[in-house]
Coordinates of C-alpha atoms in Angstrom, one line a residue:
Chain A
H6 CA -31.6 39.5 -0.6
Q7 CA -30.4 42.3 -2.6
V8 CA -27.0 44.1 -2.3
L9 CA -26.9 47.8 -2.9
R10 CA -23.8 50.0 -3.4
I11 CA -24.4 53.4 -1.9
K12 CA -22.4 56.5 -2.8
A13 CA -22.6 59.2 -0.1
S14 CA -21.7 62.6 -1.4
N15 CA -20.9 64.3 1.8
E16 CA -20.4 63.9 5.6
E17 CA -24.1 64.6 6.3
Q18 CA -25.1 61.7 4.1
I19 CA -22.5 59.5 5.8
Q20 CA -24.1 60.3 9.1
K21 CA -27.5 59.4 7.8
L22 CA -26.2 56.1 6.7
Q23 CA -24.6 55.5 10.1
L24 CA -28.0 56.2 11.5
L25 CA -29.4 53.4 9.2
E26 CA -26.8 51.1 10.7
T27 CA -28.4 51.4 14.1
L28 CA -31.9 50.3 12.9
E29 CA -31.6 46.7 13.9
H30 CA -35.1 45.8 12.8
L31 CA -34.1 46.3 9.2
Q32 CA -31.6 43.4 9.5
L33 CA -29.0 45.2 7.4
D34 CA -25.7 43.6 6.8
F35 CA -23.1 46.2 5.8
W36 CA -20.3 44.6 3.8
L37 CA -18.6 48.0 3.6
N38 CA -19.5 50.3 6.4
P39 CA -20.2 54.0 6.0
S40 CA -17.0 55.8 6.9
S41 CA -16.1 58.5 4.4
P42 CA -17.7 59.9 1.3
A43 CA -14.8 58.7 -0.8
L44 CA -15.6 55.1 -0.2
P45 CA -18.6 53.1 -1.3
V46 CA -21.0 51.6 1.2
D47 CA -22.2 48.1 0.4
V48 CA -25.1 46.6 2.2
R49 CA -27.1 43.4 2.1
I50 CA -30.8 44.0 2.6
P51 CA -33.5 41.3 3.1
F52 CA -36.2 41.6 0.5
H53 CA -39.0 42.6 2.8
N54 CA -37.1 45.6 4.0
L55 CA -35.8 46.7 0.6
Q56 CA -38.5 49.2 -0.2
A57 CA -38.1 50.9 3.1
V58 CA -34.4 51.4 2.6
K59 CA -34.7 52.6 -1.0
V60 CA -37.4 55.1 0.1
F61 CA -35.0 56.4 2.8
L62 CA -32.1 56.7 0.4
E63 CA -34.2 58.4 -2.3
S64 CA -35.8 60.9 0.0
N65 CA -32.3 61.9 1.2
N66 CA -30.9 62.1 -2.3
I67 CA -28.4 59.5 -1.6
E68 CA -27.1 57.8 -4.7
Y69 CA -27.2 54.0 -5.0
S70 CA -27.1 51.2 -7.5
I71 CA -27.9 47.5 -7.4
L72 CA -24.7 45.5 -6.9
I73 CA -26.3 42.1 -6.7
E74 CA -29.9 41.7 -7.8
D75 CA -30.6 38.5 -6.0
L76 CA -28.0 37.1 -3.7
Q77 CA -29.6 33.6 -3.6
V78 CA -29.0 33.1 -7.3
V79 CA -25.3 33.9 -6.9
L80 CA -25.0 31.5 -3.9
D81 CA -26.7 28.7 -5.9
E82 CA -24.3 29.2 -8.8
E83 CA -21.4 29.2 -6.5
K84 CA -22.5 26.0 -4.9
Q85 CA -22.9 24.4 -8.3
D86 CA -19.4 25.6 -9.2
M87 CA -17.9 24.2 -6.1
A88 CA -19.6 20.8 -6.6
F89 CA -18.4 20.7 -10.2
S90 CA -14.9 21.7 -9.2
R91 CA -14.8 19.0 -6.5
Q92 CA -15.9 16.6 -9.2
R93 CA -13.2 17.8 -11.5
E94 CA -10.7 17.4 -8.6
R95 CA -11.9 13.9 -8.2
S96 CA -11.2 13.2 -11.9
T97 CA -8.2 11.2 -12.9
N98 CA -6.3 14.4 -13.7
T99 CA -5.9 15.2 -10.1
F100 CA -6.0 11.9 -8.3
D101 CA -2.6 11.5 -6.8
Y102 CA -1.3 8.1 -7.9
G103 CA 1.9 8.6 -5.9
T104 CA 0.3 8.2 -2.6
Y105 CA -1.6 5.5 -0.7
H106 CA -5.4 6.0 -0.7
S107 CA -8.3 4.9 1.5
L108 CA -10.8 2.4 0.2
A109 CA -13.4 5.1 -0.4
S110 CA -10.9 7.1 -2.4
I111 CA -9.9 4.1 -4.6
Y112 CA -13.5 3.2 -5.2
E113 CA -14.2 6.8 -6.2
E114 CA -11.3 6.7 -8.7
L115 CA -12.6 3.4 -10.2
D116 CA -15.9 5.3 -10.9
N117 CA -14.0 8.2 -12.4
L118 CA -12.1 5.9 -14.7
A119 CA -15.3 4.2 -15.8
H120 CA -16.9 7.5 -16.5
E121 CA -14.1 9.2 -18.2
H122 CA -13.2 6.3 -20.5
S123 CA -16.7 4.9 -20.8
S124 CA -16.2 3.7 -24.3
I125 CA -13.8 1.0 -23.1
V126 CA -14.1 0.9 -19.3
S127 CA -17.0 -0.3 -17.3
K128 CA -17.3 -1.1 -13.6
L129 CA -18.9 -4.4 -12.5
T130 CA -19.8 -5.7 -9.1
I131 CA -18.9 -9.4 -8.8
G132 CA -19.9 -9.8 -5.2
E133 CA -19.7 -8.5 -1.7
S134 CA -17.1 -9.0 1.0
Y135 CA -17.8 -10.6 4.3
E136 CA -18.6 -7.1 5.8
K137 CA -20.7 -6.4 2.7
R138 CA -18.4 -4.1 0.8
P139 CA -18.7 -4.3 -2.9
L140 CA -16.1 -6.1 -5.0
Y141 CA -15.6 -3.9 -8.0
V142 CA -14.0 -5.1 -11.2
L143 CA -13.1 -2.8 -14.0
K144 CA -13.8 -4.4 -17.4
F145 CA -11.7 -3.1 -20.3
S146 CA -13.3 -4.0 -23.6
T147 CA -13.7 -2.7 -27.1
G148 CA -16.7 -4.9 -27.8
G149 CA -17.2 -8.4 -29.2
T150 CA -19.0 -11.1 -27.3
N151 CA -17.2 -12.9 -24.5
R152 CA -13.8 -12.3 -25.9
P153 CA -10.9 -14.2 -24.4
A154 CA -10.1 -12.5 -21.1
I155 CA -7.2 -11.6 -19.0
W156 CA -7.8 -11.5 -15.2
I157 CA -5.7 -9.3 -13.0
D158 CA -6.2 -9.0 -9.2
A159 CA -4.5 -7.1 -6.4
G160 CA -4.8 -6.6 -2.7
I161 CA -5.9 -10.2 -1.8
H162 CA -3.6 -9.7 1.2
S163 CA -4.6 -6.4 2.6
R164 CA -1.3 -5.2 4.0
E165 CA 0.4 -5.4 0.6
W166 CA -0.5 -1.8 -0.1
I167 CA 1.8 -1.4 -3.1
T168 CA -0.5 -3.9 -5.0
Q169 CA -3.7 -1.9 -4.7
A170 CA -1.8 1.3 -5.5
S171 CA -0.2 -0.2 -8.5
A172 CA -3.5 -1.7 -9.7
I173 CA -5.2 1.6 -9.9
W174 CA -2.3 3.2 -11.7
I175 CA -2.3 0.3 -14.2
A176 CA -6.0 0.8 -14.7
R177 CA -5.5 4.4 -15.8
K178 CA -2.5 3.3 -17.9
I179 CA -4.6 0.8 -19.8
A180 CA -7.5 3.2 -20.3
S181 CA -5.3 6.1 -21.5
D182 CA -3.0 4.0 -23.7
Y183 CA -5.7 2.5 -25.7
G184 CA -5.6 4.2 -29.1
S185 CA -2.1 5.5 -28.7
D186 CA 0.0 2.5 -27.6
P187 CA 0.1 -0.1 -30.4
S188 CA 0.5 -3.0 -28.0
V189 CA -2.4 -2.1 -25.7
T190 CA -4.5 -1.2 -28.7
S191 CA -4.0 -4.5 -30.5
L192 CA -4.5 -6.3 -27.2
L193 CA -7.9 -4.7 -26.4
N194 CA -9.0 -5.1 -30.0
K195 CA -8.8 -8.9 -29.5
M196 CA -9.2 -9.5 -25.8
D197 CA -10.8 -8.1 -22.7
I198 CA -9.1 -7.3 -19.4
F199 CA -10.8 -7.6 -16.0
L200 CA -9.1 -5.9 -13.1
L201 CA -10.0 -6.4 -9.4
A202 CA -8.0 -3.7 -7.7
V203 CA -9.0 -4.5 -4.1
T204 CA -9.8 -8.1 -3.7
N205 CA -10.0 -7.9 0.1
P206 CA -11.7 -4.6 0.9
D207 CA -12.5 -5.6 4.5
G208 CA -8.9 -6.3 5.2
Y209 CA -7.8 -3.1 3.5
E210 CA -10.1 -1.0 5.5
F211 CA -8.8 -2.7 8.6
T212 CA -5.2 -1.9 7.7
H213 CA -6.1 1.8 7.6
N214 CA -8.1 2.0 10.8
E215 CA -6.8 -0.7 13.1
N216 CA -3.8 -2.7 12.2
R217 CA -1.5 -1.9 9.3
M218 CA -0.2 -5.5 9.3
W219 CA -3.5 -7.2 8.8
R220 CA -3.3 -9.8 6.0
K221 CA -6.4 -12.0 6.1
T222 CA -10.1 -11.5 5.5
R223 CA -12.3 -10.3 8.4
S224 CA -14.6 -13.3 8.6
R225 CA -15.6 -14.7 12.0
N226 CA -14.3 -18.2 12.7
Q227 CA -16.6 -20.5 14.5
G228 CA -15.4 -21.6 17.9
S229 CA -12.5 -19.1 17.9
L230 CA -11.9 -15.5 19.0
C231 CA -9.5 -15.1 16.2
I232 CA -10.8 -13.5 13.0
G233 CA -10.0 -14.0 9.4
V234 CA -8.8 -16.5 6.8
D235 CA -5.8 -16.2 4.6
P236 CA -7.6 -15.8 1.2
N237 CA -4.6 -17.1 -0.7
R238 CA -4.8 -20.4 1.2
N239 CA -8.5 -20.8 0.6
W240 CA -8.6 -21.8 -3.1
D241 CA -9.5 -25.2 -4.2
A242 CA -6.0 -26.4 -5.0
G243 CA -4.4 -28.9 -2.7
F244 CA -6.6 -27.2 0.0
G245 CA -5.4 -27.6 3.6
G246 CA -2.6 -30.0 2.5
K247 CA 0.4 -30.6 4.6
F248 CA 3.4 -31.2 2.5
L249 CA 7.1 -31.6 2.5
L250 CA 9.7 -28.9 2.0
C251 CA 11.5 -29.2 -1.2
S252 CA 14.4 -31.1 0.3
L253 CA 13.4 -34.6 1.1
S254 CA 14.6 -35.4 4.5
V255 CA 13.2 -32.3 6.3
P256 CA 10.1 -32.7 8.3
T257 CA 6.8 -31.2 7.1
G258 CA 6.7 -27.5 7.3
P259 CA 3.9 -25.0 7.5
G260 CA 2.3 -23.4 4.4
A261 CA -1.3 -23.3 5.3
S262 CA -2.3 -23.4 8.9
S263 CA -5.4 -25.1 10.4
N264 CA -5.2 -22.6 13.3
P265 CA -7.7 -19.7 13.0
C266 CA -5.3 -17.5 14.8
S267 CA -2.6 -18.0 12.2
D268 CA -1.9 -15.5 9.5
S269 CA -1.9 -18.4 7.0
Y270 CA -5.1 -20.0 8.2
H271 CA -6.7 -21.8 5.3
G272 CA -10.3 -21.6 6.5
P273 CA -12.9 -24.3 7.2
S274 CA -13.1 -25.3 3.6
A275 CA -12.1 -24.3 0.1
N276 CA -13.9 -21.1 -1.1
S277 CA -15.3 -20.5 2.3
E278 CA -14.3 -16.9 1.9
V279 CA -16.9 -15.0 -0.1
E280 CA -14.1 -12.9 -1.6
V281 CA -12.5 -16.0 -3.1
K282 CA -15.8 -17.6 -4.1
S283 CA -16.9 -14.4 -5.9
V284 CA -13.8 -14.5 -8.1
V285 CA -14.1 -18.3 -8.7
D286 CA -17.8 -17.9 -9.7
F287 CA -17.0 -14.9 -12.0
I288 CA -14.2 -16.8 -13.8
K289 CA -16.4 -20.0 -14.1
N290 CA -19.4 -18.0 -15.4
H291 CA -17.3 -16.0 -17.8
G292 CA -15.9 -19.2 -19.3
N293 CA -13.3 -17.7 -21.5
T294 CA -10.5 -16.5 -19.2
V295 CA -7.1 -17.3 -20.7
A296 CA -4.7 -15.7 -18.2
F297 CA -4.9 -15.2 -14.4
L298 CA -2.4 -12.7 -13.0
T299 CA -2.3 -11.8 -9.3
L300 CA -0.3 -9.1 -7.5
H301 CA 1.3 -9.5 -4.1
S302 CA 4.2 -8.0 -2.2
Y303 CA 7.0 -8.3 -1.2
S304 CA 10.1 -10.1 -2.5
Q305 CA 10.4 -9.2 -6.2
L306 CA 9.4 -12.6 -7.6
L307 CA 7.5 -13.7 -10.7
M308 CA 6.1 -17.2 -10.1
Y309 CA 4.0 -19.8 -11.9
P310 CA 2.5 -22.9 -10.4
Y311 CA 2.7 -25.0 -8.3
G312 CA 2.7 -24.1 -4.7
Y313 CA 0.9 -27.0 -3.3
K314 CA 3.3 -29.5 -4.8
C315 CA 6.8 -29.4 -5.9
T316 CA 6.3 -31.0 -9.3
K317 CA 6.6 -28.8 -12.3
P318 CA 3.5 -27.9 -14.3
A319 CA 3.1 -29.4 -17.7
D320 CA 3.6 -26.0 -19.3
Y321 CA 6.7 -25.4 -17.3
A322 CA 9.0 -24.5 -20.2
E323 CA 6.7 -22.0 -21.7
L324 CA 5.7 -20.4 -18.4
D325 CA 9.3 -20.1 -17.4
S326 CA 10.3 -18.5 -20.7
V327 CA 7.4 -16.0 -20.6
G328 CA 8.2 -15.3 -16.9
K329 CA 11.8 -14.6 -17.7
A330 CA 10.8 -12.3 -20.6
A331 CA 8.5 -10.4 -18.2
A332 CA 11.3 -10.1 -15.6
S333 CA 13.6 -8.8 -18.2
S334 CA 11.0 -6.1 -19.1
I335 CA 10.6 -5.2 -15.5
H336 CA 14.4 -4.9 -15.1
S337 CA 14.7 -2.7 -18.2
L338 CA 13.1 0.3 -16.5
Y339 CA 14.8 0.8 -13.1
G340 CA 17.1 -2.2 -12.8
T341 CA 14.7 -4.0 -10.4
T342 CA 15.5 -7.7 -10.4
F343 CA 12.8 -10.3 -10.2
K344 CA 13.5 -13.9 -9.6
V345 CA 11.4 -16.3 -11.8
G346 CA 10.3 -19.8 -10.9
N347 CA 7.5 -22.0 -9.6
I348 CA 6.1 -21.1 -6.2
C349 CA 7.3 -24.2 -4.4
S350 CA 11.0 -23.7 -5.1
T351 CA 11.0 -19.9 -5.3
I352 CA 9.2 -18.8 -2.2
Y353 CA 7.7 -21.6 0.0
Q354 CA 5.1 -24.2 -0.2
A355 CA 1.6 -23.0 0.1
S356 CA -1.5 -24.9 -0.5
G357 CA -4.8 -23.4 -1.6
G358 CA -3.2 -20.6 -3.7
S359 CA -5.0 -18.8 -6.4
I360 CA -2.8 -19.5 -9.4
D361 CA -2.6 -23.2 -8.6
W362 CA -6.4 -23.2 -8.8
S363 CA -6.6 -21.2 -12.0
Y364 CA -3.9 -23.3 -13.7
D365 CA -5.6 -26.6 -12.7
Y366 CA -8.9 -25.1 -13.8
G367 CA -7.4 -24.8 -17.3
I368 CA -6.0 -21.2 -17.4
K369 CA -2.6 -21.9 -18.7
Y370 CA -1.1 -18.4 -18.2
S371 CA -1.2 -18.2 -14.4
F372 CA 1.3 -16.0 -12.8
A373 CA 1.8 -14.5 -9.3
F374 CA 3.9 -11.3 -8.8
E375 CA 5.6 -10.4 -5.6
L376 CA 6.4 -6.7 -6.0
R377 CA 9.0 -4.4 -4.3
D378 CA 11.0 -4.6 -2.2
T379 CA 13.1 -7.4 -0.8
G380 CA 12.7 -6.6 2.8
N381 CA 14.3 -3.2 3.5
Y382 CA 10.8 -1.6 3.9
G383 CA 8.8 -4.7 3.2
F384 CA 5.1 -4.0 3.4
L385 CA 5.7 -0.4 4.3
L386 CA 7.1 0.6 0.9
P387 CA 7.5 4.4 0.7
A388 CA 4.9 6.1 -1.3
S389 CA 7.6 7.6 -3.5
Q390 CA 8.1 4.1 -4.9
I391 CA 4.5 3.6 -5.9
I392 CA 4.7 5.0 -9.4
P393 CA 8.1 3.5 -10.3
T394 CA 6.8 0.1 -9.1
A395 CA 3.6 0.4 -11.0
E396 CA 5.5 1.4 -14.1
E397 CA 7.9 -1.5 -14.0
T398 CA 5.1 -4.0 -13.1
W399 CA 3.1 -2.8 -16.0
L400 CA 5.9 -3.6 -18.4
G401 CA 6.0 -7.1 -16.9
L402 CA 2.3 -7.6 -17.2
K403 CA 2.3 -6.2 -20.8
T404 CA 5.0 -8.7 -21.8
I405 CA 2.9 -11.6 -20.5
M406 CA -0.3 -10.2 -22.0
E407 CA 1.3 -9.8 -25.4
H408 CA 2.4 -13.4 -25.3
V409 CA -1.2 -14.4 -24.4
R410 CA -2.6 -12.3 -27.2
D411 CA -0.2 -13.9 -29.7
N412 CA -0.6 -17.5 -28.5
P413 CA -4.3 -18.4 -28.3
Y414 CA -5.1 -21.8 -27.0
Chain B
D15 CA 24.3 -33.3 5.5
I16 CA 26.7 -34.1 8.3
D17 CA 25.8 -37.2 10.3
N18 CA 24.7 -36.5 13.8
V19 CA 25.6 -32.9 13.5
G20 CA 23.3 -31.1 11.1
R21 CA 23.2 -29.7 7.7
K22 CA 25.8 -27.3 6.2
Y23 CA 25.2 -24.9 3.4
H24 CA 28.0 -23.3 1.3
L25 CA 26.8 -19.9 0.0
K26 CA 28.1 -17.5 -2.5
L27 CA 26.3 -14.2 -2.1
V28 CA 26.3 -10.6 -2.9
L29 CA 25.8 -8.0 -0.1
E30 CA 24.0 -4.8 -1.2
D31 CA 24.2 -1.6 0.8
I32 CA 20.6 -0.6 1.4
V33 CA 21.6 3.0 1.6
E34 CA 23.7 3.1 -1.5
K35 CA 22.4 0.6 -4.0
D36 CA 25.5 0.6 -6.2
N37 CA 27.7 -0.4 -3.3
I38 CA 27.9 -4.2 -3.5
V39 CA 30.4 -6.7 -1.9
N40 CA 30.9 -10.3 -2.8
C41 CA 30.7 -12.8 0.0
T42 CA 31.1 -16.4 0.7
A43 CA 29.6 -18.1 3.8
E44 CA 29.2 -21.4 5.5
I45 CA 26.1 -22.0 7.6
L46 CA 25.6 -25.0 9.8
Y47 CA 22.1 -25.7 11.1
H48 CA 22.4 -28.0 14.1
L49 CA 20.5 -31.2 14.1
D50 CA 19.7 -31.7 17.8
N51 CA 19.7 -28.4 19.6
T52 CA 17.0 -26.4 17.8
N53 CA 17.5 -23.7 20.3
A54 CA 21.0 -23.0 19.1
A55 CA 21.6 -20.4 16.5
P56 CA 23.1 -21.7 13.3
D57 CA 26.9 -21.5 13.0
V58 CA 28.0 -18.8 10.6
H59 CA 31.4 -18.3 9.0
F60 CA 31.8 -15.8 6.3
E61 CA 34.4 -14.0 4.2
I62 CA 33.9 -10.7 2.3
E63 CA 35.8 -9.7 -0.7
G64 CA 37.2 -6.3 -0.1
E65 CA 36.0 -3.9 2.5
L66 CA 32.8 -2.5 3.8
K67 CA 32.1 1.2 3.3
N68 CA 33.5 3.5 5.8
T69 CA 30.7 5.4 7.6
E70 CA 32.8 7.1 10.3
E71 CA 31.7 10.6 9.4
Q72 CA 28.0 9.8 9.4
D73 CA 28.4 7.7 12.5
N74 CA 30.0 10.6 14.4
I75 CA 27.4 13.0 13.3
F76 CA 24.6 10.7 14.5
Y77 CA 26.4 9.9 17.7
N78 CA 27.0 13.6 18.6
R79 CA 23.4 14.5 17.7
I80 CA 22.0 11.9 20.1
K81 CA 24.5 12.7 22.8
S82 CA 23.5 16.3 22.7
L83 CA 19.7 15.7 23.0
K84 CA 18.3 17.4 26.0
K85 CA 15.5 14.8 26.4
E86 CA 15.8 11.1 25.6
L87 CA 14.7 10.2 22.1
V88 CA 11.3 8.6 21.8
A89 CA 9.6 7.6 18.6
Q90 CA 6.9 5.3 17.2
N91 CA 6.0 3.6 13.9
I92 CA 9.1 3.8 11.9
P93 CA 8.4 3.7 9.0
D94 CA 4.8 4.9 9.3
S95 CA 1.9 3.2 7.4
H96 CA 2.8 5.0 4.2
G97 CA 6.5 4.0 4.4
N98 CA 7.6 7.5 5.5
V99 CA 10.7 7.8 7.7
P100 CA 11.6 11.3 9.0
P101 CA 15.2 12.0 7.9
E102 CA 16.4 12.3 11.5
M103 CA 15.0 8.8 12.2
E104 CA 16.8 7.1 9.4
P105 CA 19.9 6.2 11.4
I106 CA 17.5 4.8 14.2
R107 CA 15.9 2.6 11.5
L108 CA 19.2 1.4 10.2
L109 CA 20.4 0.6 13.7
A110 CA 17.3 -1.4 14.2
Q111 CA 18.0 -3.3 11.0
A112 CA 21.5 -4.1 12.2
A113 CA 20.3 -5.2 15.6
A114 CA 17.4 -7.2 14.1
G115 CA 20.0 -9.0 12.0
Y116 CA 21.4 -10.4 15.2
V117 CA 18.0 -11.4 16.6
V118 CA 17.1 -13.0 13.3
W119 CA 20.4 -15.0 13.2
Q120 CA 19.8 -16.2 16.8
N121 CA 16.3 -17.4 15.9
S122 CA 16.7 -18.8 12.4
T123 CA 16.2 -22.4 11.3
E124 CA 16.0 -23.9 7.9
N125 CA 12.3 -23.2 7.9
T126 CA 12.3 -19.5 8.7
R127 CA 12.9 -16.3 6.9
Y128 CA 12.6 -13.2 9.1
E129 CA 12.6 -9.5 8.0
L130 CA 12.2 -6.4 10.1
A131 CA 8.7 -5.1 9.4
Q132 CA 8.5 -2.0 11.5
I133 CA 9.7 -0.3 14.6
K134 CA 6.7 0.1 16.8
R135 CA 8.4 2.0 19.5
V136 CA 11.9 3.2 20.3
R137 CA 13.1 4.8 23.5
Q138 CA 16.6 6.0 24.3
V139 CA 18.0 5.0 27.6
K140 CA 20.5 7.5 29.1
R141 CA 23.8 5.9 30.1
S142 CA 26.7 7.1 32.1
D143 CA 29.3 5.5 29.7
D144 CA 30.0 6.3 26.1
Y145 CA 27.5 4.0 24.6
L146 CA 24.1 4.9 23.2
E147 CA 21.3 2.7 24.4
F148 CA 18.0 2.2 22.7
D149 CA 15.1 0.1 23.8
Y150 CA 13.2 -1.1 20.7
M151 CA 9.9 -2.8 20.3
V152 CA 9.9 -4.1 16.7
L153 CA 7.7 -6.2 14.5
L154 CA 9.4 -9.1 12.7
H155 CA 7.7 -10.6 9.7
E156 CA 8.3 -14.3 9.4
F157 CA 7.8 -15.4 5.8
V158 CA 7.0 -19.0 6.0
S159 CA 4.2 -18.7 8.5
Q160 CA 3.5 -15.1 7.4
E161 CA 3.2 -14.1 11.1
I162 CA 4.0 -10.7 12.4
I163 CA 5.9 -11.2 15.7
P164 CA 6.5 -8.4 18.2
W165 CA 10.0 -8.5 19.6
Q166 CA 11.8 -6.4 22.2
M167 CA 15.5 -5.6 21.7
T168 CA 17.9 -3.6 23.9
V169 CA 20.6 -2.2 21.6
L170 CA 23.9 -0.6 22.5
W171 CA 25.9 1.3 19.9
H172 CA 29.1 3.2 19.7
P173 CA 30.8 4.6 16.6
Q174 CA 34.0 2.7 17.3
H175 CA 32.6 -0.4 19.1
G176 CA 29.6 -1.1 16.9
V177 CA 26.3 -2.7 17.7
K178 CA 25.5 -5.0 20.6
V179 CA 22.1 -6.5 21.4
T180 CA 22.2 -7.0 25.2
Q181 CA 18.7 -8.3 25.6
N182 CA 16.0 -9.5 23.3
S183 CA 12.8 -11.4 23.7
R184 CA 9.8 -12.4 21.7
Q185 CA 6.6 -10.7 22.9
P186 CA 3.1 -12.0 23.0
K187 CA 0.9 -10.9 20.2
H188 CA -1.8 -9.0 22.0
A189 CA -5.4 -10.0 21.2
E190 CA -5.4 -8.5 17.7
H191 CA -8.6 -10.1 16.7

């Protein structure tokens, strides 16, 4: 299609053009209709009728010029521009870190990060969820072969939205700070970081579409109508244990339930959940993970093992000191206070927890964070708090990672 | 431990105003969890150092606003999934927090920790007297079991007479499979 700009010089020519308008078989599309000689007339003409129209204009001495040689070319360019612009919009410059995102949107941003910082960030798939969603891990590395690694995961409990949101912010922070922040730079020059931003994607999707308060995986339980297993009761650490509360004369309390309908159901066996097994397999195959850090909400706690028993870990003194240093870093930014301690005495007993497994597996620096807040909004933390929470959490993580970097074992 | 009675805790705590973070008040309390009657709420005695903030002005503004509504107030999901609370709903949320405090107290044992997770639904009930009445359906989050428990509360409030929970009952979790 070609677009002509026609200049009528008098009323008579205008009338001739208006006549042209009535000839439907020419399939003319007037962008500017003939009205007065002072105004241009723009018309789109299908190629096969172009000659006929030009002959008409020329034989009537009506001036015209070609406005658009080939409309299709212009349209194709525009389409390309739009796609490119959408892609740019999707880039990390315009991803809104201060709002909660869908799974698809987070996954897209993981891709963007890997592409934009491809020299240090790559995206790995470590497995698939129960409903076959990919489990994406971002690897931050400046090279080497199987360097000592720091593992960070978020969103194992799907309703804890502040954790997935913080994780993606932290991912961008690590990527953009390499080369400019001395601490991150020296860290990545010696070690790798692996970040699993959405550990339980099935659950996360469910919190968006069906039930905001969903916690567990979405696996089917044999012999029960109830769905899902608490993925943080499913690790091989005191699995399924019943135990005492920290004060002696009180009867056994809950902590991991054997009831599939319970929100803390431990599952039929340790690692029964593919989401958990995928992480375990990854860590085992990697063979050189030196820190295991996991994000939860809420309560503002920074905890080290154990949860399945109330005895202190062998490295209690060091873990407590590192934990306190990290809590202090967190506090320095916005005054947010985190309590530090082992799981059992700080929060509650829980068997089958991830950091108990990682610690007993030999990963000394095993910590679990419970992020903001302390119950005012709970799981429904306002989006306006995402970035402040991510910023302070990052400081806490950094403190721990610096200690890990400086204390190889 | 008190033989044949229960277990008593002596607490020193700090109360923090959730609206104005800098507003803190020291408090001491004695909590007695009864040994036998697990249906009885724990006994609570407390003393606060100083005074609680005066909210008379905001209370009256809220009271008059609700009193002058043409239609009874109805709302859902406060906060919403993203933690948003429309400004005019904030007092409704704070009222639910206060009322839930009573429900939590009545249902607490040494093995529970309850928090108000969300208001699923709130409906104002018109009254002929001076009180405002709200029928709430809330979700309580119980920490130790990690369960989300629907709970109904009927709440009366008056700027001078305070909060009363006249009715409350645990609701069945509907088949959220």
